[in-house]
């Protein structure tokens, strides 16, 4: 077993980060430009990191499979971003945000990381406001806040329902400014296919130009992966169509440990699946739960129009089960309860896989205009997709895969176990434990990119020589390996399309490794996924060639990695004999169907090591809690 | 210089020159209205203008310069715009998204230019070659003489009415577009600037048409 | 329902394109337009024909990746809706739909319906930012901003950079895109310091990228999926005039 040194600094929680920053080695300013850093992915975490490192003076190469950094899926985050500003004077503090995040994550994250995140949250808001991000404001001109899933204070900053878009455009503007200054070289429509390691250190990547199919090596002194999450392993998720695990997975195959892959978040408020042609799911911001009330009919299989069902015949089950948090319980709880209601026959809509989210009361109380001002764009989006107006009829919602807490293992410096390989944002596993609180993803991506990585990467580079041997055989080997893999895939010419196979994988993942899991289903998944892998490598049909713009080929490469990841997820889920956060094992629940953690035996991070053609090996990083008392989460 | 050749700079030149041309139309109409007050008033007005001929000449050259600035930049913009958008959509549904006026400014403008040339060659030129001292005809008579040869003829009158309508059509987009280009005109239809625009594309062309028809139907004689 | 599609096929930027006719069956009302294309592509692959390439990613109407012209209308016939959010209930059984890529010199066709919009990034590079370094920001509430200004800045900032304005414009002008960014920063106190430089540089970059000139036809505003107002162009004109 590898020793997993999380490099958490000593000292008390509050001063760890500032002390650590002082202890970090610095790179001489005049030497910084000699160091090349590759950033893969230019969403919130990647763009902010690339821009900030360029400001510091490093030579940055930024890669994206999109045509522009502004297309990254960070853009789709709707609700907001948390910060412990306490502008509302409602008792918020860094410690409270830290505590809420640790508790929300069901005590499966590192104290030190989470505290640092809470501490930096305020700086993010300052930074973004200075960039011209048009946050919502009060009439007095100050920033507005709202409360958000699972929090009892108003600490969420927002820009209508498009906070992610505005923050990404902010990070994009910082990045593009550096592109103009020629401190960042941007490689659009380039997909990372492999990591190059030399003597165990990350020394660059292999990337394919998606327009020409040209595969090349790009040497660098350090590599940062900011490549997002792997929710698309379920085929249907709220992730963008191109979101994938390939960069992380290929790094994993080069030795980077993959931590807690089974921790996936199911978002409770998504538009339900309508048919098997569905290509993706659309999220309705969780902020809707601030004013909408969730209910199902009290009678099973009640097919009446929701407006015909009287108050007495409705079961506002979240308010009934959780009197103090009501509709604002954390995502995992709200999702699981919705599934339970539907499984018990109370579901609504054609598929019976939906519950109502009703705005009748708030419209009556505050008026339609007030609601439109706050949620107008979400209501329009819902109307556009379903053909029904939430002003007139309650929304129908159902949980969907939304975010993945798991990811590549990183230490306190955000460096993986491969020296020189850093992982930021959703791609790493670090801060959200087993469940992420609403409005924390944007916070983490930007904290990593703006305020953590640019410091910590210097500590590594200061000890490394800036010299790069671009003729090293590892670069050529990497290019050759990737070319061959593509050639192999293209030569199969079977009878199944990539989408067919992806749907098959998604169904297994959703049914057996989805919202609620049990041993026999997980074992079933572990039996079935390898046969899909087999099927893929024997039967996939990829049209066209590798020397042209070929989106089907891109999809195929990503699916190949998803299949392998799916297996690891099932393995991890099977291994974790407890329920915590987004990971719910039916065998481990309390009498009233709440998740039952096993702190004694599973208070660890499961970091998996890839072993070629053999079973993956699990390494444990024990989680130590010195500042919070582990308690059963209760939202009653 | 860079300003003059930038996209917005060229637009602004078209806009300013267009607005000057519109203002010229106001004076033109005011002059023509004197026709309604009989030969004495009209002739007196023309004689007054003759008496300040050097100034009028300068203004005429100014007007020519403005016209060239308007047309020259418009043509340049059109060529660049065509180059920027070399391929048309197979099925175009532009009426749903933009007005016909706005899309045919070059065509309406070209027709107006031809009209101006004809108009000048008929009336302006005959005034230039006219020497009231050697001739019994007054300026007023020239116009009425034209009743037979020119304006009074029903086909000529019809041609004038059509041409003036096309000016209206051109200004329907042109005037408010010029204001937008100059940074006025908030996008609210209630703004008073839209009412001013109506004077130029509605009232003034209507006034010219009334005059042409008045001559045709003998109200002015 | 059944639909006839006439789709633009072009194998590369250099080659000449053509329309190809496809008949698609089993289209359901709750399918999105792209799910209908997915279904068609799945069939094409199985017949060993090359699938239709089109730009898309989030399918939630926010990333701005998608963009195609359906029956002459950018993002299809609905107002304020991106192509990815367009659902088949908008169309009638038996209808013929002509599907084309964005047409503009500055947006080269990459393949079929996918175009290259990097010209937008070039314009943004010229000034679409506030020059603030990471870490140097004062407290966010130290600079109050009128709610009206913040709201107007937001309205302009909702631009998703899809390029529908350029595609819809008979002149392929990018002035709505540029105007929206200029106006966003013009509304905010933190955007003032570099304001005049930003306006000049972005207009210059826009011109040199080969976009056409605005003639105020209003097609951009009508086709913008985020319904960004043409008043952004008016304000851009004003700012440009002001700084010369």
PDB file of N, CA, C and O in Angstrom, chain B residues 57-67:
ATOM      1  N   UNK B  57     -24.451  79.068 -53.754  1.00  0.00           N
ATOM      2  CA  UNK B  57     -23.477  78.193 -54.444  1.00  0.00           C
ATOM      3  C   UNK B  57     -22.652  77.384 -53.432  1.00  0.00           C
ATOM      4  O   UNK B  57     -22.475  76.195 -53.568  1.00  0.00           O
ATOM      5  N   UNK B  58     -22.168  78.110 -52.436  1.00  0.00           N
ATOM      6  CA  UNK B  58     -21.368  77.401 -51.412  1.00  0.00           C
ATOM      7  C   UNK B  58     -22.211  76.303 -50.768  1.00  0.00           C
ATOM      8  O   UNK B  58     -21.759  75.170 -50.608  1.00  0.00           O
ATOM      9  N   UNK B  59     -23.461  76.648 -50.481  1.00  0.00           N
ATOM     10  CA  UNK B  59     -24.311  75.646 -49.857  1.00  0.00           C
ATOM     11  C   UNK B  59     -24.592  74.483 -50.802  1.00  0.00           C
ATOM     12  O   UNK B  59     -24.668  73.337 -50.389  1.00  0.00           O
ATOM     13  N   UNK B  60     -24.697  74.805 -52.078  1.00  0.00           N
ATOM     14  CA  UNK B  60     -24.919  73.724 -53.049  1.00  0.00           C
ATOM     15  C   UNK B  60     -23.718  72.791 -53.103  1.00  0.00           C
ATOM     16  O   UNK B  60     -23.876  71.568 -53.142  1.00  0.00           O
ATOM     17  N   UNK B  61     -22.534  73.403 -53.072  1.00  0.00           N
ATOM     18  CA  UNK B  61     -21.337  72.536 -53.054  1.00  0.00           C
ATOM     19  C   UNK B  61     -21.289  71.722 -51.758  1.00  0.00           C
ATOM     20  O   UNK B  61     -20.919  70.548 -51.767  1.00  0.00           O
ATOM     21  N   UNK B  62     -21.686  72.382 -50.682  1.00  0.00           N
ATOM     22  CA  UNK B  62     -21.739  71.669 -49.404  1.00  0.00           C
ATOM     23  C   UNK B  62     -22.679  70.483 -49.485  1.00  0.00           C
ATOM     24  O   UNK B  62     -22.354  69.362 -49.068  1.00  0.00           O
ATOM     25  N   UNK B  63     -23.812  70.747 -50.092  1.00  0.00           N
ATOM     26  CA  UNK B  63     -24.813  69.684 -50.221  1.00  0.00           C
ATOM     27  C   UNK B  63     -24.293  68.542 -51.084  1.00  0.00           C
ATOM     28  O   UNK B  63     -24.485  67.354 -50.766  1.00  0.00           O
ATOM     29  N   UNK B  64     -23.597  68.923 -52.153  1.00  0.00           N
ATOM     30  CA  UNK B  64     -23.022  67.901 -53.035  1.00  0.00           C
ATOM     31  C   UNK B  64     -22.003  67.068 -52.250  1.00  0.00           C
ATOM     32  O   UNK B  64     -21.989  65.839 -52.332  1.00  0.00           O
ATOM     33  N   UNK B  65     -21.190  67.749 -51.470  1.00  0.00           N
ATOM     34  CA  UNK B  65     -20.193  67.040 -50.668  1.00  0.00           C
ATOM     35  C   UNK B  65     -20.879  66.066 -49.704  1.00  0.00           C
ATOM     36  O   UNK B  65     -20.468  64.901 -49.564  1.00  0.00           O
ATOM     37  N   UNK B  66     -21.926  66.559 -49.072  1.00  0.00           N
ATOM     38  CA  UNK B  66     -22.650  65.703 -48.123  1.00  0.00           C
ATOM     39  C   UNK B  66     -23.261  64.504 -48.827  1.00  0.00           C
ATOM     40  O   UNK B  66     -23.210  63.373 -48.348  1.00  0.00           O
ATOM     41  N   UNK B  67     -23.794  64.775 -50.025  1.00  0.00           N
ATOM     42  CA  UNK B  67     -24.408  63.676 -50.780  1.00  0.00           C
ATOM     43  C   UNK B  67     -23.369  62.618 -51.139  1.00  0.00           C
ATOM     44  O   UNK B  67     -23.601  61.415 -51.004  1.00  0.00           O
TER      45      UNK B  67
END
